[in-house]
Coordinates of C-alpha atoms in Angstrom, one line a residue:
Chain I
M1 CA -26.7 -5.4 31.7
T2 CA -23.3 -5.9 30.0
S3 CA -22.1 -3.2 27.7
P4 CA -22.1 -3.9 24.0
A5 CA -18.9 -5.0 22.3
V6 CA -19.0 -2.0 20.0
R7 CA -21.3 1.0 20.3
F8 CA -21.7 3.8 17.8
Q9 CA -23.3 6.9 19.3
N10 CA -24.5 9.2 16.6
V11 CA -21.2 8.9 14.7
S12 CA -20.3 11.0 11.7
R13 CA -17.2 11.1 9.6
R14 CA -16.6 13.6 6.8
F15 CA -14.0 13.6 4.0
G16 CA -14.1 17.1 2.7
E17 CA -17.6 17.7 1.5
V18 CA -18.6 14.1 1.6
K19 CA -20.3 12.7 4.7
A20 CA -18.9 9.1 4.5
V21 CA -20.7 8.2 7.8
D22 CA -23.7 10.2 8.7
G23 CA -25.2 9.9 12.2
V24 CA -24.8 6.2 12.7
S25 CA -25.9 4.7 16.0
L26 CA -25.5 1.0 16.5
D27 CA -24.9 -1.6 19.2
I28 CA -23.0 -4.8 18.4
A29 CA -23.4 -7.4 21.2
P30 CA -20.5 -9.4 22.6
G31 CA -20.0 -12.7 20.7
E32 CA -21.9 -11.6 17.7
L33 CA -20.9 -12.3 14.1
F34 CA -22.0 -9.0 12.7
A35 CA -22.1 -8.0 9.1
M36 CA -22.0 -4.5 7.7
L37 CA -23.5 -4.7 4.2
G38 CA -23.8 -2.1 1.6
P39 CA -22.8 -1.0 -1.9
L40 CA -19.4 0.7 -2.6
G41 CA -19.1 4.1 -0.9
S42 CA -22.0 3.4 1.6
G43 CA -19.8 4.1 4.6
K44 CA -19.5 0.5 5.8
T45 CA -15.7 0.3 5.5
T46 CA -15.3 3.7 7.1
C47 CA -17.3 2.4 10.1
L48 CA -14.9 -0.6 10.3
R49 CA -12.0 1.8 10.2
L50 CA -13.6 3.9 12.9
I51 CA -13.7 0.9 15.2
A52 CA -10.1 0.0 14.4
G53 CA -9.0 3.6 15.1
F54 CA -7.7 4.4 11.6
E55 CA -10.3 7.1 11.4
Q56 CA -11.7 9.2 14.2
P57 CA -15.3 10.4 14.3
D58 CA -16.0 14.1 13.6
E59 CA -19.1 13.8 15.7
G60 CA -20.4 11.3 18.2
H61 CA -18.5 8.6 20.1
I62 CA -17.5 5.0 19.7
E63 CA -17.4 2.7 22.7
I64 CA -15.6 -0.6 22.8
F65 CA -16.8 -2.8 25.7
G66 CA -18.1 0.2 27.5
A67 CA -14.9 2.3 27.2
R68 CA -14.9 5.4 25.1
A69 CA -12.4 5.1 22.3
D70 CA -12.2 8.8 21.4
G71 CA -8.8 9.7 20.2
L72 CA -7.3 6.3 20.9
P73 CA -4.8 5.3 18.1
P74 CA -5.1 1.8 16.6
Y75 CA -2.2 0.5 18.6
K76 CA -4.0 1.3 21.9
R77 CA -7.2 -0.6 21.0
N78 CA -7.7 -4.3 21.8
V79 CA -9.1 -4.7 18.3
N80 CA -7.5 -6.4 15.3
T81 CA -8.1 -6.2 11.6
V82 CA -7.9 -8.7 8.8
F83 CA -7.3 -6.4 5.8
Q84 CA -8.9 -6.9 2.4
D85 CA -5.5 -7.4 0.7
Y86 CA -4.2 -9.2 3.9
A87 CA -1.3 -6.7 4.3
L88 CA 1.2 -9.4 5.3
F89 CA 4.7 -8.0 5.8
P90 CA 6.7 -9.2 2.8
H91 CA 10.1 -9.1 4.5
M92 CA 9.0 -11.5 7.3
T93 CA 8.3 -15.2 7.3
V94 CA 4.8 -16.4 8.0
G95 CA 5.8 -17.2 11.6
E96 CA 7.2 -13.7 12.1
N97 CA 4.1 -12.2 10.6
V98 CA 1.9 -14.0 13.1
A99 CA 4.1 -13.3 16.0
Y100 CA 4.5 -9.6 15.2
G101 CA 1.8 -8.4 17.6
L102 CA 3.3 -10.5 20.4
M103 CA 6.8 -9.3 19.7
I104 CA 5.6 -5.7 19.9
K105 CA 4.1 -6.5 23.3
G106 CA 7.5 -7.7 24.4
M107 CA 6.8 -11.4 24.7
G108 CA 9.9 -13.6 24.7
R109 CA 10.9 -15.5 21.5
A110 CA 10.1 -19.0 22.6
E111 CA 6.7 -18.1 24.0
R112 CA 5.6 -16.1 21.0
E113 CA 6.8 -18.7 18.6
S114 CA 4.7 -21.4 20.3
K115 CA 1.7 -19.1 20.3
A116 CA 2.2 -18.3 16.6
A117 CA 2.4 -22.0 15.9
E118 CA -0.8 -22.6 17.8
A119 CA -2.6 -19.8 15.9
L120 CA -1.3 -21.2 12.6
A121 CA -2.6 -24.7 13.5
M122 CA -6.0 -23.1 14.3
V123 CA -6.3 -21.8 10.8
K124 CA -5.0 -25.2 9.4
L125 CA -1.5 -23.9 8.4
K126 CA 0.5 -26.0 10.8
G127 CA 4.2 -26.0 9.8
F128 CA 4.0 -23.0 7.5
E129 CA 6.1 -20.8 9.9
A130 CA 9.2 -20.6 7.7
R131 CA 7.5 -19.7 4.4
R132 CA 7.2 -16.2 3.0
A133 CA 3.9 -14.6 2.2
A134 CA 4.9 -14.5 -1.5
Q135 CA 5.0 -18.4 -1.5
L136 CA 1.4 -18.7 -0.4
S137 CA -1.9 -18.9 -2.3
G138 CA -4.6 -16.3 -1.8
G139 CA -6.5 -18.5 0.6
Q140 CA -3.4 -19.3 2.6
R141 CA -2.5 -15.6 2.9
Q142 CA -5.9 -14.9 4.3
R143 CA -5.5 -17.6 6.9
V144 CA -2.2 -16.1 7.9
A145 CA -3.8 -12.7 8.2
L146 CA -6.5 -14.3 10.4
A147 CA -3.9 -16.0 12.6
R148 CA -1.9 -12.8 12.9
A149 CA -5.0 -11.0 14.1
L150 CA -6.4 -13.7 16.4
V151 CA -3.1 -14.5 18.1
N152 CA -3.4 -11.2 20.0
N153 CA -6.7 -12.4 21.5
P154 CA -8.6 -9.3 20.4
K155 CA -11.9 -8.3 22.0
V156 CA -13.3 -7.6 18.5
L157 CA -12.0 -8.9 15.2
L158 CA -12.6 -6.7 12.2
L159 CA -12.7 -8.2 8.7
D160 CA -12.7 -6.1 5.6
E161 CA -14.3 -7.9 2.7
P162 CA -12.8 -11.1 4.1
L163 CA -13.8 -13.3 1.2
G164 CA -13.7 -10.8 -1.6
A165 CA -10.5 -11.9 -3.2
L166 CA -11.2 -15.6 -3.1
D167 CA -12.8 -17.8 -5.8
L168 CA -16.3 -19.2 -5.3
K169 CA -15.4 -22.6 -4.1
L170 CA -12.9 -21.3 -1.6
R171 CA -15.3 -18.6 -0.5
E172 CA -17.9 -21.1 0.5
Q173 CA -15.4 -23.1 2.4
M174 CA -14.0 -20.0 4.2
Q175 CA -17.5 -18.9 5.1
E176 CA -18.0 -22.2 7.0
E177 CA -14.6 -22.0 8.7
L178 CA -15.0 -18.4 9.8
R179 CA -18.3 -19.2 11.3
A180 CA -16.9 -22.2 13.1
L181 CA -13.9 -20.2 14.3
Q182 CA -16.1 -17.4 15.6
K183 CA -18.3 -19.8 17.4
G184 CA -15.4 -21.7 18.9
L185 CA -13.6 -18.6 20.1
G186 CA -16.6 -16.6 21.1
I187 CA -14.9 -13.4 19.9
T188 CA -17.1 -10.6 18.4
F189 CA -16.5 -10.6 14.7
V190 CA -17.5 -7.6 12.6
F191 CA -17.1 -8.0 8.8
V192 CA -17.8 -5.7 5.9
T193 CA -19.1 -7.0 2.7
H194 CA -21.0 -5.8 -0.4
D195 CA -22.3 -9.4 -1.1
Q196 CA -25.7 -9.8 0.4
G197 CA -25.6 -13.6 0.1
E198 CA -22.4 -13.6 2.2
A199 CA -23.9 -11.3 4.8
L200 CA -27.1 -13.3 5.1
S201 CA -25.5 -16.7 5.3
M202 CA -22.7 -15.9 7.7
A203 CA -23.9 -13.2 10.1
N204 CA -26.1 -13.3 13.3
R205 CA -27.1 -9.8 12.5
V206 CA -26.7 -7.5 9.6
A207 CA -26.6 -3.7 9.3
I208 CA -27.4 -2.4 5.8
F209 CA -25.7 0.8 4.8
N210 CA -26.6 3.3 2.2
E211 CA -25.1 6.8 1.7
G212 CA -23.4 6.8 5.1
R213 CA -26.6 5.9 7.0
I214 CA -27.8 2.6 8.4
Q215 CA -31.0 1.6 6.7
Q216 CA -31.9 -1.4 8.8
V217 CA -30.3 -3.6 11.4
G218 CA -31.7 -7.1 12.1
T219 CA -31.2 -10.8 11.7
P220 CA -30.8 -12.1 8.2
T221 CA -34.4 -13.3 8.3
D222 CA -35.6 -9.8 9.4
V223 CA -33.9 -7.9 6.7
Y224 CA -34.9 -10.3 4.1
E225 CA -38.5 -11.0 5.0
R226 CA -39.3 -7.6 6.5
P227 CA -37.2 -4.9 4.7
R228 CA -38.0 -1.5 6.1
T229 CA -37.0 0.7 3.2
R230 CA -37.1 0.6 -0.6
F231 CA -33.3 0.5 -0.6
V232 CA -33.1 -2.6 1.7
A233 CA -35.8 -4.4 -0.3
D234 CA -33.9 -3.8 -3.5
F235 CA -30.4 -4.4 -2.3
V236 CA -31.1 -7.5 -0.2
G237 CA -32.3 -10.1 -2.7
S238 CA -33.5 -7.8 -5.4
A239 CA -37.2 -7.6 -4.4
N240 CA -39.8 -6.0 -6.6
V241 CA -40.6 -2.6 -5.2
L242 CA -44.2 -1.6 -6.1
A243 CA -45.3 2.0 -6.2
P244 CA -48.0 3.2 -3.9
D245 CA -50.7 3.5 -6.6
L246 CA -50.3 -0.1 -7.9
A247 CA -49.9 -1.4 -4.4
G248 CA -53.1 0.4 -3.4
R249 CA -55.0 -1.2 -6.3
L250 CA -53.7 -4.6 -5.1
G251 CA -55.0 -3.9 -1.6
A252 CA -51.8 -2.9 0.2
G253 CA -51.4 0.7 0.7
P254 CA -51.4 3.2 -0.8
R255 CA -47.7 2.6 0.3
W256 CA -44.5 1.4 -1.3
V257 CA -44.3 -2.3 -0.9
S258 CA -41.7 -5.0 -1.4
L259 CA -42.5 -8.3 -3.0
R260 CA -40.0 -11.1 -3.2
P261 CA -39.7 -12.7 -6.7
E262 CA -40.0 -16.2 -5.2
K263 CA -43.3 -15.4 -3.5
I264 CA -44.9 -15.1 -6.9
T265 CA -46.5 -18.2 -8.6
L266 CA -48.0 -18.6 -12.1
L267 CA -51.7 -19.3 -12.5
A268 CA -53.0 -21.4 -15.4
D269 CA -55.4 -19.6 -17.8
G270 CA -58.8 -19.0 -16.2
Q271 CA -57.7 -20.2 -12.8
G272 CA -58.9 -17.8 -10.1
A273 CA -56.6 -16.5 -7.3
P274 CA -57.1 -18.4 -3.9
E275 CA -58.6 -16.6 -1.0
G276 CA -56.3 -13.9 0.4
W277 CA -54.3 -13.8 -2.8
V278 CA -54.0 -11.1 -5.5
S279 CA -53.3 -11.7 -9.2
L280 CA -52.0 -9.6 -12.0
D281 CA -51.9 -10.3 -15.8
G282 CA -48.7 -9.4 -17.6
R283 CA -46.7 -10.0 -20.7
L284 CA -43.5 -12.1 -20.5
A285 CA -40.6 -9.9 -21.6
S286 CA -37.8 -12.3 -20.9
A287 CA -36.9 -15.4 -19.0
S288 CA -33.5 -16.5 -17.7
Y289 CA -32.9 -20.1 -16.6
Q290 CA -30.8 -20.2 -13.4
G291 CA -30.8 -23.9 -12.5
S292 CA -33.3 -24.5 -9.8
V293 CA -35.4 -21.5 -10.7
T294 CA -36.3 -19.5 -13.8
R295 CA -36.4 -15.8 -13.4
L296 CA -39.2 -14.2 -15.4
A297 CA -39.4 -10.5 -16.2
V298 CA -43.0 -9.6 -16.7
D299 CA -44.5 -6.3 -17.8
A300 CA -47.7 -5.7 -16.0
E301 CA -49.6 -2.4 -15.4
G302 CA -46.7 -0.5 -16.8
V303 CA -44.1 -1.9 -14.4
R304 CA -41.6 -4.7 -14.7
I305 CA -42.1 -7.4 -12.1
T306 CA -39.6 -10.2 -11.5
A307 CA -40.8 -13.6 -10.6
A308 CA -38.7 -16.6 -9.7
V309 CA -40.6 -19.8 -10.4
P310 CA -39.4 -23.4 -10.2
A311 CA -37.7 -24.4 -13.4
G312 CA -40.0 -26.2 -15.8
S313 CA -43.1 -25.3 -13.9
A314 CA -44.6 -23.5 -16.9
P315 CA -44.1 -23.4 -20.7
I316 CA -42.2 -20.2 -21.2
V317 CA -42.7 -18.3 -24.4
T318 CA -41.6 -14.7 -24.6
G319 CA -44.4 -12.4 -25.4
S320 CA -47.1 -14.7 -24.0
T321 CA -49.5 -13.5 -21.4
L322 CA -49.1 -14.8 -17.9
R323 CA -51.2 -14.5 -14.8
L324 CA -49.1 -13.8 -11.7
A325 CA -50.4 -14.4 -8.2
W326 CA -49.1 -14.0 -4.7
P327 CA -50.5 -13.9 -1.1
K328 CA -51.4 -10.5 0.1
A329 CA -49.2 -11.0 3.1
A330 CA -46.2 -11.3 0.8
M331 CA -46.4 -7.6 0.2
V332 CA -44.3 -5.9 2.9
L333 CA -45.1 -2.3 3.6
L334 CA -42.1 0.0 3.3
E335 CA -41.3 3.2 5.1
G336 CA -41.5 6.5 3.3
E337 CA -44.1 8.8 1.9
P338 CA -46.5 7.3 -0.6
Chain U
M1 CA 16.3 -21.3 -23.7
S2 CA 17.9 -24.0 -25.9
S3 CA 21.0 -22.0 -26.9
D4 CA 22.0 -18.4 -26.2
P5 CA 21.5 -16.4 -29.3
K6 CA 24.6 -14.8 -30.7
A7 CA 24.5 -11.0 -31.3
P8 CA 25.4 -10.0 -34.9
L9 CA 29.0 -9.2 -35.5
G10 CA 28.4 -5.5 -36.0
L11 CA 26.7 -5.1 -32.7
R12 CA 29.4 -7.0 -30.9
I13 CA 32.1 -4.7 -32.4
A14 CA 30.0 -1.6 -31.5
A15 CA 29.6 -2.8 -27.9
T16 CA 33.3 -3.7 -27.5
G17 CA 34.2 -0.3 -29.0
G18 CA 31.8 1.5 -26.6
L19 CA 33.2 -0.3 -23.6
L20 CA 36.8 0.4 -24.6
L21 CA 36.0 4.1 -25.1
L22 CA 34.5 4.2 -21.6
H23 CA 37.1 2.3 -19.8
L24 CA 40.5 2.7 -21.7
P25 CA 40.9 6.3 -20.3
L26 CA 40.4 4.9 -16.8
L27 CA 43.1 2.3 -17.5
L28 CA 45.4 5.1 -18.8
I29 CA 45.0 7.0 -15.6
V30 CA 45.9 3.9 -13.6
V31 CA 48.9 3.3 -15.9
Y32 CA 50.2 6.9 -15.5
A33 CA 50.1 6.6 -11.8
F34 CA 53.1 4.2 -12.2
T35 CA 55.1 6.1 -14.8
T36 CA 58.6 7.4 -14.2
E37 CA 58.1 10.5 -16.4
E38 CA 56.9 13.3 -14.2
K39 CA 56.5 16.3 -16.5
S40 CA 54.3 15.0 -19.3
F41 CA 52.1 12.0 -19.9
Q42 CA 54.1 10.1 -22.4
F43 CA 53.0 7.0 -24.0
P44 CA 54.2 4.4 -23.7
P45 CA 55.6 5.3 -20.3
P46 CA 59.4 5.1 -20.3
G47 CA 59.4 3.1 -17.1
F48 CA 57.4 2.0 -14.1
T49 CA 57.7 2.9 -10.5
T50 CA 55.6 2.9 -7.3
K51 CA 57.4 5.9 -5.8
W52 CA 54.5 8.3 -6.5
F53 CA 52.4 6.4 -4.0
G54 CA 55.0 7.1 -1.4
I55 CA 55.4 10.7 -2.4
A56 CA 51.7 11.3 -2.4
W57 CA 51.5 9.7 1.1
S58 CA 54.4 11.5 2.8
E59 CA 55.6 14.5 0.8
R60 CA 52.4 16.2 -0.4
P61 CA 50.5 17.6 2.5
D62 CA 48.4 19.7 0.0
I63 CA 46.5 16.5 -0.9
W64 CA 44.9 16.0 2.5
P65 CA 42.8 19.1 3.1
P66 CA 40.9 18.8 -0.3
L67 CA 40.5 15.1 0.3
F68 CA 39.0 15.6 3.8
L69 CA 36.9 18.5 2.6
S70 CA 35.5 16.3 -0.2
L71 CA 34.7 13.4 2.2
K72 CA 33.1 15.8 4.7
V73 CA 31.0 17.6 2.0
A74 CA 29.9 14.2 0.5
A75 CA 29.0 12.8 3.9
I76 CA 27.0 15.8 5.1
A77 CA 25.3 16.3 1.7
T78 CA 24.4 12.6 1.7
C79 CA 23.0 12.7 5.2
L80 CA 21.0 15.8 4.4
A81 CA 19.7 14.2 1.2
L82 CA 18.8 11.0 3.1
V83 CA 16.6 12.9 5.6
L84 CA 15.0 15.4 3.2
G85 CA 14.7 13.0 0.2
T86 CA 13.1 10.2 2.3
F87 CA 10.6 12.6 3.9
A88 CA 9.7 14.1 0.6
A89 CA 9.2 10.6 -0.9
A90 CA 7.2 9.4 2.1
G91 CA 4.9 12.5 1.8
L92 CA 4.5 12.5 -1.9
S93 CA 3.9 8.8 -2.2
R94 CA 1.0 8.8 0.2
A95 CA -0.6 12.2 -0.3
R96 CA -3.1 12.9 -3.1
F97 CA -3.4 16.6 -3.9
F98 CA -3.6 18.9 -6.9
G99 CA -0.2 19.4 -8.5
R100 CA 1.4 16.4 -6.9
E101 CA 3.0 15.4 -10.2
T102 CA 4.4 18.9 -10.6
V103 CA 6.0 18.9 -7.2
S104 CA 7.4 15.5 -7.9
L105 CA 8.9 16.8 -11.1
L106 CA 10.3 19.8 -9.3
F107 CA 12.1 17.5 -7.0
V108 CA 13.8 15.6 -9.9
L109 CA 14.5 18.6 -12.0
P110 CA 17.9 19.7 -10.4
I111 CA 19.5 16.5 -11.7
A112 CA 18.4 17.2 -15.3
L113 CA 19.4 20.8 -15.1
P114 CA 23.0 21.5 -16.3
G115 CA 25.3 21.8 -13.3
I116 CA 26.4 25.2 -14.6
I117 CA 22.8 26.5 -14.2
T118 CA 22.5 25.1 -10.7
G119 CA 25.9 26.6 -9.9
I120 CA 25.2 30.1 -11.2
S121 CA 21.7 30.3 -9.6
L122 CA 22.9 29.0 -6.3
R123 CA 25.8 31.5 -6.4
S124 CA 23.6 34.4 -7.0
A125 CA 21.1 33.2 -4.4
F126 CA 23.8 32.9 -1.8
D127 CA 25.0 36.4 -2.8
I128 CA 21.5 37.9 -2.3
M129 CA 21.1 36.1 1.0
G130 CA 24.5 37.4 2.0
L131 CA 25.9 34.0 2.8
D132 CA 29.7 33.7 2.9
F133 CA 31.0 30.9 0.7
S134 CA 32.1 28.1 2.9
T135 CA 31.9 24.3 3.3
W136 CA 28.2 24.8 4.0
T137 CA 27.5 26.5 0.7
I138 CA 29.2 23.6 -1.1
V139 CA 27.1 21.1 0.9
L140 CA 23.9 23.0 -0.1
G141 CA 24.9 22.9 -3.7
H142 CA 25.6 19.2 -3.6
A143 CA 22.4 18.5 -1.7
T144 CA 20.4 19.8 -4.6
F145 CA 21.3 16.8 -6.7
C146 CA 21.9 14.3 -3.9
I147 CA 18.3 14.7 -2.7
V148 CA 17.1 13.7 -6.2
V149 CA 19.0 10.4 -6.1
V150 CA 17.7 9.5 -2.7
Y151 CA 14.2 10.7 -3.5
N152 CA 14.0 8.7 -6.7
N153 CA 15.1 5.5 -5.0
A154 CA 12.9 6.0 -2.0
I155 CA 9.7 6.9 -3.8
A156 CA 9.7 3.8 -5.9
R157 CA 9.9 1.7 -2.8
F158 CA 7.3 3.7 -0.9
R159 CA 4.8 3.3 -3.7
R160 CA 5.3 -0.5 -3.4
L161 CA 5.0 -0.3 0.4
G162 CA 1.5 1.1 0.3
G163 CA -0.3 2.4 3.4
N164 CA -1.8 -0.9 4.4
L165 CA 1.4 -2.4 5.8
I166 CA 1.8 0.6 8.1
E167 CA -1.8 0.3 9.2
A168 CA -1.4 -3.4 9.7
S169 CA 1.6 -2.7 12.0
M170 CA -0.3 -0.1 14.0
D171 CA -3.3 -2.4 14.2
L172 CA -1.1 -5.1 15.7
G173 CA 0.0 -2.7 18.5
A174 CA 3.1 -1.0 17.1
N175 CA 3.3 2.8 17.6
G176 CA 4.8 5.1 15.0
L177 CA 8.5 4.5 16.0
Q178 CA 8.1 0.7 16.2
T179 CA 6.3 0.7 12.8
L180 CA 9.2 2.8 11.3
Y181 CA 11.8 0.4 12.7
Y182 CA 10.1 -3.0 12.1
V183 CA 8.2 -2.3 8.9
V184 CA 9.1 0.9 7.1
L185 CA 12.9 0.8 7.4
P186 CA 13.2 -2.9 6.4
Q187 CA 11.1 -2.1 3.3
I188 CA 12.9 1.0 2.2
G189 CA 16.3 0.3 3.8
T190 CA 18.2 -1.0 0.7
A191 CA 16.7 1.7 -1.4
L192 CA 18.0 4.3 1.0
L193 CA 21.4 2.7 1.2
A194 CA 21.6 2.6 -2.6
G195 CA 20.4 6.2 -2.9
G196 CA 22.8 7.3 -0.3
M197 CA 25.8 5.6 -1.9
L198 CA 25.0 7.1 -5.3
A199 CA 24.6 10.5 -3.7
F200 CA 27.9 10.2 -1.9
A201 CA 29.7 9.2 -5.2
L202 CA 28.0 12.1 -7.1
S203 CA 29.0 14.6 -4.5
F204 CA 32.5 13.3 -4.1
D205 CA 33.6 14.0 -7.7
E206 CA 31.4 17.0 -8.4
V207 CA 33.3 19.9 -10.1
I208 CA 30.9 22.4 -11.7
V209 CA 28.5 23.2 -8.9
T210 CA 31.4 23.2 -6.5
T211 CA 33.3 25.8 -8.6
F212 CA 30.4 28.2 -8.2
T213 CA 29.6 27.6 -4.5
A214 CA 33.0 27.1 -3.0
G215 CA 34.9 29.9 -1.3
Q216 CA 38.7 29.7 -1.0
Q217 CA 38.8 26.0 -0.3
S218 CA 39.0 23.3 -2.9
T219 CA 37.5 19.9 -2.9
L220 CA 39.5 17.0 -4.3
P221 CA 38.3 17.2 -7.9
I222 CA 39.1 21.0 -8.0
W223 CA 42.5 20.3 -6.5
M224 CA 43.1 17.7 -9.3
L225 CA 42.1 20.2 -11.9
S226 CA 44.5 22.7 -10.6
E227 CA 47.3 20.1 -10.4
L228 CA 47.0 19.3 -14.1
I229 CA 48.4 22.7 -15.0
R230 CA 51.4 22.4 -12.8
P231 CA 54.4 20.5 -14.3
R232 CA 55.7 19.1 -11.0
Q233 CA 55.1 15.5 -9.9
R234 CA 52.2 14.9 -12.3
P235 CA 51.7 11.2 -11.5
V236 CA 50.8 12.2 -8.0
T237 CA 47.5 13.4 -9.4
N238 CA 47.0 10.0 -11.0
V239 CA 47.7 8.3 -7.7
V240 CA 44.9 10.4 -6.2
A241 CA 42.7 9.7 -9.2
V242 CA 43.2 5.9 -8.6
F243 CA 42.1 6.5 -5.0
V244 CA 39.0 8.3 -6.2
I245 CA 38.1 5.6 -8.7
V246 CA 38.3 3.0 -6.0
T247 CA 36.3 5.0 -3.4
T248 CA 33.5 5.9 -5.9
M249 CA 33.4 2.5 -7.7
V250 CA 32.8 0.5 -4.5
P251 CA 29.7 2.3 -3.4
I252 CA 28.3 2.5 -6.9
L253 CA 28.8 -1.2 -7.4
L254 CA 27.3 -2.0 -4.0
A255 CA 24.3 0.3 -4.8
Y256 CA 23.8 -1.6 -8.1
Y257 CA 23.8 -4.9 -6.4
L258 CA 21.5 -3.8 -3.6
T259 CA 18.8 -2.3 -5.9
R260 CA 19.0 -5.3 -8.1
E261 CA 18.3 -7.6 -5.2
G262 CA 15.5 -5.2 -4.1
E263 CA 13.8 -5.5 -7.5
H264 CA 14.1 -9.2 -7.3
T265 CA 12.4 -9.6 -4.0
G266 CA 9.9 -6.9 -4.9
G267 CA 8.9 -8.8 -8.0
S268 CA 8.5 -12.1 -6.3
S269 CA 6.3 -10.6 -3.5
K270 CA 3.6 -9.6 -6.0

């Protein structure tokens, strides 16, 4: 069996009193496009910095392709980073930026210039060598940062909020390109994001972080369809999290359960729930039109339930009574005491 | 941008007057370096001669020790300030700790303090420590304000540099020294050069702190002060003064242009 590209063995990292990373164990397979997803301060960026070598674990170990990285400084790791603010050297041209790592390795000028040109062509910036970082747009700077990292042929490429600073249109385009690039190169990519949509659409696997711990690791479908904890259910796709008593009355539990808004349908007055479904009457508190769907906030049994129904599927009058129904199987049991 | 607005007449007169007040005395010093009258500064000079340059060069060996002492003190104090001021700026720009602003203020304070206070306090400190007054006590005295100049120049640049460029360099395989050489120094180089030149110029013509911290030797400014009392060959002092003007003006002008260029590139990179 080949060793994982990156392995966290019970890693902890403290900053003063705060445990930024708290007992994380994780294997990232070679060639994966892996996302670390979590809110601000959840420890995901610290984990990225631990792989890069900017931080060292207080406890536990990190292995990169089977080799312990304990105490290795960043410049002795075959791992490169694309920084959130790109961190291009302002006193160098684009070409010099990209060739920097090769120059440090002692590669001759002609060879490193041709490699830098290749890397720039790969990120669609052919002929940009002589420009300065200040003359580039945000998207172009990111491509330079990518080329500067990839030209060193790293074993693992780390990306810190790679799309965070780009506008929506560019973000979607870069998502595609990053995925294609990763597939073509076969290099392990690990990226950090707080955007669940980005993580789900780009990654092969996702680790969801909260308060320094990993809540769940799995494929995007896994974490979306089968969230393990209340945090994951809520953070990934804003599921309804039903308390054990209500879930028990609905025939699932008594346990905390997750219920995706789009699994809920509206029943017409007097219409009975199909076999294997449950239903709940509630009062419509608000509705927000979101193009393809309308999100309804319904107060039922003292809790607020969000339902996403196809736009125009029902007359929506705030204050009216609605009957919500969903398959029993749509309620996913969550970990944790009832 | 259609036409350059003209300043009101009053303002223009005031500006011209200010400039004349600042620079006419300098001009007078230069004029008196060429006068034929040696006992008093008489205006207009009765005649012009360049003989004082020759006399200063060949007949006045008492000029040279103070000149060399001043150059030596300024050079050492500047080097000391470059090292200490840069390290202090590097540390304070990156660290976050309670009282950081206070420490920062303490670094800058010596330049705001009247020289006479710095001088007296250093003198009593040296006395208590039992240090003999020497070239080195002068150097230490000058270093107090030279560090400020370097520190102020460097910290502004360090703040702009940010930690990320250093991390990016390390990430790309460069160790600490390579990062210093390829990334940090190019970023702060002009700031250090400018700070160093200003520090040199400040040290070179410093009188007050020097008076308190020097032993028997005199630096060039102190030598000039003592020359003014003597009636003999007065224009020689002016010849030396012209020399001082040139040697201090050149680094200050260079420093001015270097930092101006630095601000320009800094602005365009954001």
